[in-house]
Coordinates of C-alpha atoms in Angstrom, one line a residue:
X24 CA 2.9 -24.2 16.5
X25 CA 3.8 -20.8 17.6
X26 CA 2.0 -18.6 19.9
X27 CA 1.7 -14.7 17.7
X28 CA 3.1 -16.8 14.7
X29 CA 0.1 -14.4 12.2
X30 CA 2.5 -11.4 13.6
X31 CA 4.7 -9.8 11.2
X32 CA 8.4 -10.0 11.7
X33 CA 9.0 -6.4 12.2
X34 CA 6.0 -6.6 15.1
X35 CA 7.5 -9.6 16.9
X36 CA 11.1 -7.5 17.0
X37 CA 8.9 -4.6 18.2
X38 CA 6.9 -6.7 20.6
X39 CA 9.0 -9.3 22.0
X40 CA 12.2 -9.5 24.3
X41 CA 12.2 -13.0 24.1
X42 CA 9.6 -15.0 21.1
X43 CA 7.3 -17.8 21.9
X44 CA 9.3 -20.9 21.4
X45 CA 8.5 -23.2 18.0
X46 CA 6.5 -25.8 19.8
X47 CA 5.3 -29.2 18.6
X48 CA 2.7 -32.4 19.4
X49 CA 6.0 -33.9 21.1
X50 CA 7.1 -31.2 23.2
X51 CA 7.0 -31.6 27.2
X52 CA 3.6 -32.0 27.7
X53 CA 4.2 -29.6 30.9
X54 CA 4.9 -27.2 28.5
X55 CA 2.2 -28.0 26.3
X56 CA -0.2 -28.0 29.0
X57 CA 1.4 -24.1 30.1
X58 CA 1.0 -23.3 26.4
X59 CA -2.4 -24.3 25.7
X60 CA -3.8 -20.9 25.9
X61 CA -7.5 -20.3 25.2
X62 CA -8.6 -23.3 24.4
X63 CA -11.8 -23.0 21.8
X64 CA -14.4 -25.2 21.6
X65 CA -16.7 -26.1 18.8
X66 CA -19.9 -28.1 18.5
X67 CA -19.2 -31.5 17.0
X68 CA -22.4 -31.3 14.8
X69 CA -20.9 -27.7 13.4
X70 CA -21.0 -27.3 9.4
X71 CA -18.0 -27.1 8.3
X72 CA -15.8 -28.1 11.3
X73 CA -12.5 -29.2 9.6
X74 CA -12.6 -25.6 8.0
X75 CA -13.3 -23.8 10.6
X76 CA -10.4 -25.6 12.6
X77 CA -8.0 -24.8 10.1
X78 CA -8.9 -21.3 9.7
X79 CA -8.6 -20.3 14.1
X80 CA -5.3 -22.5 13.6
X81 CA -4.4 -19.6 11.2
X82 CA -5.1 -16.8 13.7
X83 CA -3.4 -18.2 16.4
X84 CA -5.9 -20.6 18.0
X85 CA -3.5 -23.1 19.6
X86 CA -5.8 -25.5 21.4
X87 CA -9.4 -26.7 20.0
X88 CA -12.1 -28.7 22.1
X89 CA -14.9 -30.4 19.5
X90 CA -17.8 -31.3 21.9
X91 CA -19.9 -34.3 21.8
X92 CA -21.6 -33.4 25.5
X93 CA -23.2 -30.8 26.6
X94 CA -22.8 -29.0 22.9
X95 CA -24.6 -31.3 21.4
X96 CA -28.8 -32.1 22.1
X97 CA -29.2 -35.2 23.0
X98 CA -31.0 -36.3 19.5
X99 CA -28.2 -35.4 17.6
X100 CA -25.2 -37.1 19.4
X101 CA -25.2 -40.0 16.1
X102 CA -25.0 -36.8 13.5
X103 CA -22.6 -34.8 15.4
X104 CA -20.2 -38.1 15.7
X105 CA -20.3 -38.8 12.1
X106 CA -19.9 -34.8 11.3
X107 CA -16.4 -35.5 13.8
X108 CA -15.1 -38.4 12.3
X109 CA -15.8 -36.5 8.5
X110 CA -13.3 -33.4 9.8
X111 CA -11.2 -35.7 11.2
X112 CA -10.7 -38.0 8.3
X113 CA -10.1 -34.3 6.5
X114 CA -7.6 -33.0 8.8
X115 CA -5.5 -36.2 9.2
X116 CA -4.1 -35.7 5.5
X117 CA -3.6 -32.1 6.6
X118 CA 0.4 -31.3 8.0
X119 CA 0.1 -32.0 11.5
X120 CA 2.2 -29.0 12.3
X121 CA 0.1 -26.8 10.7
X122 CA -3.1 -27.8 13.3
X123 CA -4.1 -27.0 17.0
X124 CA -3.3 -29.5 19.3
X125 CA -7.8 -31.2 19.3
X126 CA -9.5 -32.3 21.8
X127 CA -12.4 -34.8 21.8
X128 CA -15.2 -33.8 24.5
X129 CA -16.8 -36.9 24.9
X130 CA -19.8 -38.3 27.4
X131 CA -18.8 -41.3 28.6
X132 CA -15.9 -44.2 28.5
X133 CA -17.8 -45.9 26.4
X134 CA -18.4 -42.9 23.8
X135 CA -14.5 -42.4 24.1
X136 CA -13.7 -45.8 22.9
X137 CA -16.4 -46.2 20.3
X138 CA -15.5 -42.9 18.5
X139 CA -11.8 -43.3 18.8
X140 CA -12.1 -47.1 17.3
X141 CA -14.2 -45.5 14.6
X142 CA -12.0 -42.9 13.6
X143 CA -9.3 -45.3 12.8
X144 CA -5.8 -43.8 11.2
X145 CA -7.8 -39.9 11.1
X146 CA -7.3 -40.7 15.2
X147 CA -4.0 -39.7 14.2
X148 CA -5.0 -35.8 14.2
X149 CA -6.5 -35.9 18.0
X150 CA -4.4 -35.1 20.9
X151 CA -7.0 -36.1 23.1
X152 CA -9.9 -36.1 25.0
X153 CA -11.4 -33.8 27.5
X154 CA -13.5 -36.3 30.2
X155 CA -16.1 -34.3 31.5
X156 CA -17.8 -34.5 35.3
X157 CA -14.8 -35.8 36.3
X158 CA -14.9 -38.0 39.6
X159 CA -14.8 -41.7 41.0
X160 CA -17.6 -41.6 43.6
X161 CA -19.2 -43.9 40.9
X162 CA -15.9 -45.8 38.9
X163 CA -16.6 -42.9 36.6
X164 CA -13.1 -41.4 36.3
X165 CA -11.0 -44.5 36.5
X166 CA -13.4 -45.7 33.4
X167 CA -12.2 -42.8 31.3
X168 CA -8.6 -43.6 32.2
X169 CA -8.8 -47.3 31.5
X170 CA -10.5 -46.7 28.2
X171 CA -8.2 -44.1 27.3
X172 CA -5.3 -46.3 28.3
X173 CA -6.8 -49.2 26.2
X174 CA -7.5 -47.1 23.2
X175 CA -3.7 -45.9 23.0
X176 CA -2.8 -49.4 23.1
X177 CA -5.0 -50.7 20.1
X178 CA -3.7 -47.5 18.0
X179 CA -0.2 -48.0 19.2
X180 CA 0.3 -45.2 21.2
X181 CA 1.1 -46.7 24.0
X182 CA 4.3 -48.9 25.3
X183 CA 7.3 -48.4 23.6
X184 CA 5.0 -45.3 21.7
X185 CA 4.2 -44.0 25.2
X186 CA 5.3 -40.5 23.9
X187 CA 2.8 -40.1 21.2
X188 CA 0.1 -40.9 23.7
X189 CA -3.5 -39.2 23.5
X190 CA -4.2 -37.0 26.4
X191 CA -6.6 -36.1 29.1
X192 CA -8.1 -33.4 30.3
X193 CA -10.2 -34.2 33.4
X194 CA -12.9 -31.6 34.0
X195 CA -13.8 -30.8 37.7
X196 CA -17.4 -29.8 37.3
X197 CA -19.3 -32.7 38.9
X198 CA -21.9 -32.1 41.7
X199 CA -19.4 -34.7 44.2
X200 CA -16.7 -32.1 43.3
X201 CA -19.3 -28.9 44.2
X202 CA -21.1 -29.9 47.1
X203 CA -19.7 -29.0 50.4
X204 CA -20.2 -31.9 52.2
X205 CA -18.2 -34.3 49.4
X206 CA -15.9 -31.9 47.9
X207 CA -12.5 -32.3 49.6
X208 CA -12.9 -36.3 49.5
X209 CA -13.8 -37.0 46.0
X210 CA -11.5 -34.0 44.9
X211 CA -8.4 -35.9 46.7
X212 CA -9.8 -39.3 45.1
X213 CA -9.5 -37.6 41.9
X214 CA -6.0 -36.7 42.7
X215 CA -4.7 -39.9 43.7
X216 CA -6.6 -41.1 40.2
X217 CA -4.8 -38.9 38.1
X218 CA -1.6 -38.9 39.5
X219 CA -1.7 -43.4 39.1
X220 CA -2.2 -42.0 35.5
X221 CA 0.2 -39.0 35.4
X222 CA 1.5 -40.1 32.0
X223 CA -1.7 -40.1 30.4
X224 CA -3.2 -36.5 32.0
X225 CA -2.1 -32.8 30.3
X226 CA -3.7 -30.5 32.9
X227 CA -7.0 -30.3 34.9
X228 CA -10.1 -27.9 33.6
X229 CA -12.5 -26.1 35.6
X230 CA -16.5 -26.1 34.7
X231 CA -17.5 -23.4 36.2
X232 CA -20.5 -23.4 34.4
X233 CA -22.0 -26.7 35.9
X234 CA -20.5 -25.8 39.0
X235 CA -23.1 -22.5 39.2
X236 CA -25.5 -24.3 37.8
X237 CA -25.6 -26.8 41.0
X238 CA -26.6 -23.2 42.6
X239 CA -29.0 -21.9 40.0
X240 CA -26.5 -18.9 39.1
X241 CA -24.8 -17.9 36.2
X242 CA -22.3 -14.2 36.3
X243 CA -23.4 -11.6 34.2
X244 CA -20.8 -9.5 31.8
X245 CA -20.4 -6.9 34.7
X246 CA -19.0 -9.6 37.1
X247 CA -15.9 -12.3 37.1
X248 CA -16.8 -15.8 38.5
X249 CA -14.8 -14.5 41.2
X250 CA -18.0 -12.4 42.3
X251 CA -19.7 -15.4 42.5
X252 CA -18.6 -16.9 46.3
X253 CA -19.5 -20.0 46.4
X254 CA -18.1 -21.4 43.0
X255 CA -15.0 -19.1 44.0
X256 CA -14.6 -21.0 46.9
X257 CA -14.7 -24.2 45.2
X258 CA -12.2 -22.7 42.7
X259 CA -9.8 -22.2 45.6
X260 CA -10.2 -25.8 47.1
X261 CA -9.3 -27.3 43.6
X262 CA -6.0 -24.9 43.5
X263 CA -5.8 -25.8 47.3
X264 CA -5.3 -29.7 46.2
X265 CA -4.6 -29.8 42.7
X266 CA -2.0 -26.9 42.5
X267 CA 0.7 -27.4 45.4
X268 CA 3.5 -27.5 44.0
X269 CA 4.8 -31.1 44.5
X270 CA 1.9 -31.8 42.5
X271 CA 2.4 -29.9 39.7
X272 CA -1.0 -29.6 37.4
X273 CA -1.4 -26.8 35.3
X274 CA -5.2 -26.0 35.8
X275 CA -7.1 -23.7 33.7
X276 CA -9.5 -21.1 34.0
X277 CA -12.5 -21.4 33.6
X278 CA -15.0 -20.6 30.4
X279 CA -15.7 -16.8 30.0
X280 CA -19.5 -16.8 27.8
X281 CA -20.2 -13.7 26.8
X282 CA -19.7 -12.3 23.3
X283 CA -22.4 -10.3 22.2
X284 CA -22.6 -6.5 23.7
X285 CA -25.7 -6.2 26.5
X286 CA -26.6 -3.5 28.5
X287 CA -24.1 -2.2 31.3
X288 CA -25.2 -2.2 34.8
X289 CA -21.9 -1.8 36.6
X290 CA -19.2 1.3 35.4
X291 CA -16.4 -0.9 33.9
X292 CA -13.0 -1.4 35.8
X293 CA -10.6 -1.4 32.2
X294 CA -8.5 1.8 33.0
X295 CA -7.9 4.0 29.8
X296 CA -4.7 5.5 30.8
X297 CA -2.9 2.3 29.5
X298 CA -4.9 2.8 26.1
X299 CA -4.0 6.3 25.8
X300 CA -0.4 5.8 26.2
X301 CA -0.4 3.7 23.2
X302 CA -3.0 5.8 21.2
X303 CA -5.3 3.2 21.2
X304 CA -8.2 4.8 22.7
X305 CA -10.4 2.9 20.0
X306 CA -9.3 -0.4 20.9
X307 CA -10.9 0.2 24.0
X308 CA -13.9 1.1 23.0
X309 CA -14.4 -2.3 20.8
X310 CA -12.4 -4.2 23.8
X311 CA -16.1 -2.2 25.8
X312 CA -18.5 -3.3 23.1
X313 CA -17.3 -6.9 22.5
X314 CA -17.7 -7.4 26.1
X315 CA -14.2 -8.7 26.6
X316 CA -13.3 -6.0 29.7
X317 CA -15.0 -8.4 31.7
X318 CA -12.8 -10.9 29.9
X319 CA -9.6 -9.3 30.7
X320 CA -10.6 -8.5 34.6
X321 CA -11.2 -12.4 34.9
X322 CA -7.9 -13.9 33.6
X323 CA -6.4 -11.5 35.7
X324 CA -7.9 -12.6 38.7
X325 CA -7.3 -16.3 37.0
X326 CA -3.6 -15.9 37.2
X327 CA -3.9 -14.2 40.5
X328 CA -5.1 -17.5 41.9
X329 CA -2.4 -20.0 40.1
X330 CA -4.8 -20.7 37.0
X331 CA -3.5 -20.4 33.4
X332 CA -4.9 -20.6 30.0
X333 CA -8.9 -20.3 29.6
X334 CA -11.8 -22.4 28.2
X335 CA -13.2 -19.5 25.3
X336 CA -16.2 -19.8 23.1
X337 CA -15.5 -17.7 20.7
X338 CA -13.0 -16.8 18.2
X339 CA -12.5 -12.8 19.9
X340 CA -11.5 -14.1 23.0
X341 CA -8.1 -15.9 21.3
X342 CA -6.5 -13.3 21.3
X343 CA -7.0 -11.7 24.3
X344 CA -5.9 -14.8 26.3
X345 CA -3.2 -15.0 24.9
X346 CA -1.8 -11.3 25.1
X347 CA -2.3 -11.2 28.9
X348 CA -0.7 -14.5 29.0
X349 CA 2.7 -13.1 27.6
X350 CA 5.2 -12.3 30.7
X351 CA 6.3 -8.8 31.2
X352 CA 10.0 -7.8 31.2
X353 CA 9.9 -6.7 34.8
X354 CA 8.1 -10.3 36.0
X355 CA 10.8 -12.2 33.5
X356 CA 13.5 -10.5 35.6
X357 CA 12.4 -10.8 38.6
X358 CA 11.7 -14.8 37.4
X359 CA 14.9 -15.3 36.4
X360 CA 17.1 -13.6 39.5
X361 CA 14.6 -15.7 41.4
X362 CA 15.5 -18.6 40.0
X363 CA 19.1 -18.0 39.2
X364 CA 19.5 -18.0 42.7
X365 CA 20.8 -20.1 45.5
X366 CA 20.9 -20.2 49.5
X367 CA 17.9 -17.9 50.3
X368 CA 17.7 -14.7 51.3
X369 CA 16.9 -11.3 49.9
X370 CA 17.2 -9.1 47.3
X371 CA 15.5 -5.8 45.3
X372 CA 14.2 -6.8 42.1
X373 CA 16.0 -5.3 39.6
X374 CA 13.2 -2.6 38.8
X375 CA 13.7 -1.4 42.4
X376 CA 9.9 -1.7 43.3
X377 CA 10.0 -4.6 45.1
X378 CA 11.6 -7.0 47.2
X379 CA 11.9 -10.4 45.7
X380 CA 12.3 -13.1 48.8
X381 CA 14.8 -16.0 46.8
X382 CA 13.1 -19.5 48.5
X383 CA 9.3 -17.8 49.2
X384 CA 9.5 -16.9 45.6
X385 CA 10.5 -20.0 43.7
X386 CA 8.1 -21.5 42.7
X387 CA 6.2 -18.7 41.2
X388 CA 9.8 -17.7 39.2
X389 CA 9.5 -21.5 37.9
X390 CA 6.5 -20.7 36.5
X391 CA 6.5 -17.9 35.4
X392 CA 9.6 -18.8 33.5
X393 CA 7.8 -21.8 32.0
X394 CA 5.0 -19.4 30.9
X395 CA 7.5 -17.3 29.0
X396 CA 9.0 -20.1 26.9
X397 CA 5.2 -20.8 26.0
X398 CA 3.9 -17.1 25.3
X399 CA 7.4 -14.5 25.8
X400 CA 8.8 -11.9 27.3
X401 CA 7.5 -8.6 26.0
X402 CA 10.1 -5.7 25.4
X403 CA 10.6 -3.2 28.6
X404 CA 7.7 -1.0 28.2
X405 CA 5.3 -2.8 25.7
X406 CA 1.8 -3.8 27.9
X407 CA -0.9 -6.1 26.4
X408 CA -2.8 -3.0 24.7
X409 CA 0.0 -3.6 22.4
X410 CA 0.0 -7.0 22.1
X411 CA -3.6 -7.2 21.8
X412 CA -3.6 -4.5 19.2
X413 CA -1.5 -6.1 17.1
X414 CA -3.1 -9.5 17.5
X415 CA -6.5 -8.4 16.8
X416 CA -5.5 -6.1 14.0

């Protein structure tokens, strides 16, 4: 796996200061977790699923979600499971290298176990599993763990296997984890929970979507989820406890929903001066109709406030996740001086635009250094217009 792997070689030399590294399913999962990019996700009662996976794992989709919750009405959770278990038993003869790193989205523990037991040596093709309304007000969380836990140890992927492990993803979306009055106790429950289970957790999701709904809202194209106060302020306390950095969780941002053009209320914010330079004034208009300015305002605000990688829908929004996601050559530099640095003090970054403070700035160079082994270091004066150009092209 290779984030911009689709690009040709004499666009990646054009592009790129420093490539994406090769990754694998055995890399540092803190890597893995910084690398997961926009992570797709697809009904489990989908026609055609195992295709469909294999084809965004050609254009560059690194991280797939099939969902057995909230996906998936109520009536048809039996269909959808045996539709899952079909692509899986398909996929697992497939070269593991040539896959996205999949994700179960399961309902309960119970669900979890069942479908994992049932997929027997096809389990072999799942990373792992997403636990949704995650909390332990009710045992629910630490009943996802333990049943996680036990099915790595009936498929031998725990003990001396530890490595090959399947994951979790925890989503914080549950009304104990929104509601004013319980949200800084359960969310430091869930903490301590997942930190007695550090080996077995990747990174920790936002819902943002269940989290409005607890309001009756939902953002509109013309707005980030950062317009919307209240979930923003729950946004902040899970960065506030989740993403110190003695803690060190990689938490993502959350799912961006819209893909099909609607009327504009608001004049967008998605400056054409950086299209122009690049003589890509159409891009911009399709970036307009495809509604993915709103897209691109969001992640920026995501990375503003320590998130990283996003939860997308659909297959147009790959791409542009990942292209804001690559580092710039002026952050990589100041990164790496940053880092490269001991005692303290100060010292103009080697642009000369700003003044890079050595021990305040640490842990952002760390970072940002880890996020340009996972997505690169763009050449001095290539922007993401570029990169998205060639990535949609």
């Amino acid at each position: 796996m290779q984030h911009f792997r689709a690009l040709p070689e004499s666009a990646k030399d054009r592009l790129f200061h420093l490539r994406p590294e090769v990754l694998h399913r055995t890399s540092d999962p803190g890597l893995l977790a910084v690398a997961l990019g926009a992570t797709l996700y697809s009904p489990a009662n989908r026609s055609g699923l195992a295709a469909g996976i294999r084809k965004q794992a050609g254009a560059g989709c690194l991280s797939i979600v099939i969902c057995l919750e909230d996906a998936v009405p109520d009536d048809e959770v039996p269909a959808a499971e045996e539709n899952l278990l079909t692509a899986l038993a398909e996929l697992s003869q497939d070269d593991p290298g040539e896959l996205p790193l999949i994700f179960i989205r399961c309902r309960t523990p119970e669900q979890l176990l069942d479908v994992g037991r049932r997929a027997g040596a096809a389990l072999g093709a799942v990373y792992g599993f997403v636990l949704p309304k995650f909390e332990n007000e009710t045992g629910r969380g630490r009943a996802f763990m333990v049943a996680l836990q036990q099915l790595n140890e009936e498929a031998g992927r725990g003990g001396a296997s530890a490595a090959q492990a399947l994951k979790a993803m925890p989503i914080i979306e549950d009304l104990s984890t929104t509601h004013l009055e319980s949200r800084v106790r359960v969310l430091t429950d869930n903490l301590a929970l997942i930190e007695e289970f550090r080996e077995l957790v990747l990174c920790v999701r936002i819902g943002a979507t269940d989290m409005s709904s607890a309001f009756g809202l939902r953002r509109s194209r013309d707005l980030t989820i950062y317009n919307v106060k209240v979930v923003a302020n729950i946004i902040g306390d899970v960065v506030n406890i989740f993403g110190r950095r003695q803690n060190g969780w990689v938490i993502s941002g959350p799912v961006w929903e819209h893909f099909v053009n609607t009327e504009r209320v608001l004049r967008t914010q998605l400056r054409s001066s950086p299209f122009e330079a690049v003589n890509e004034g159409e891009l911009r208009q399709r970036i307009l109709m495809d509604n993915l300015d709103g897209l691109i305002r969001e992640i920026e605000l995501d990375l503003a406030n320590g998130l990283l990688g996003k939860t997308v829908i659909h297959p147009t929004h790959v791409p542009v996740v990942h292209s804001m996601c690559v580092v710039s050559h002026e952050e990589y530099l100041d990164a790496r001086d940053i880092a490269g640095s001991a005692g303290g003090g100060v010292k103009a970054s080697s642009y000369g635009n700003k003044m890079n403070e050595l021990k305040p700035h640490r842990a952002w160079a760390e970072r940002t250094l880890l996020r340009a082994r996972a997505f690169g270091v763009a050449r001095p004066g290539v922007n993401f217009v570029e990169l998205l150009e060639a990535s949609m092209r």
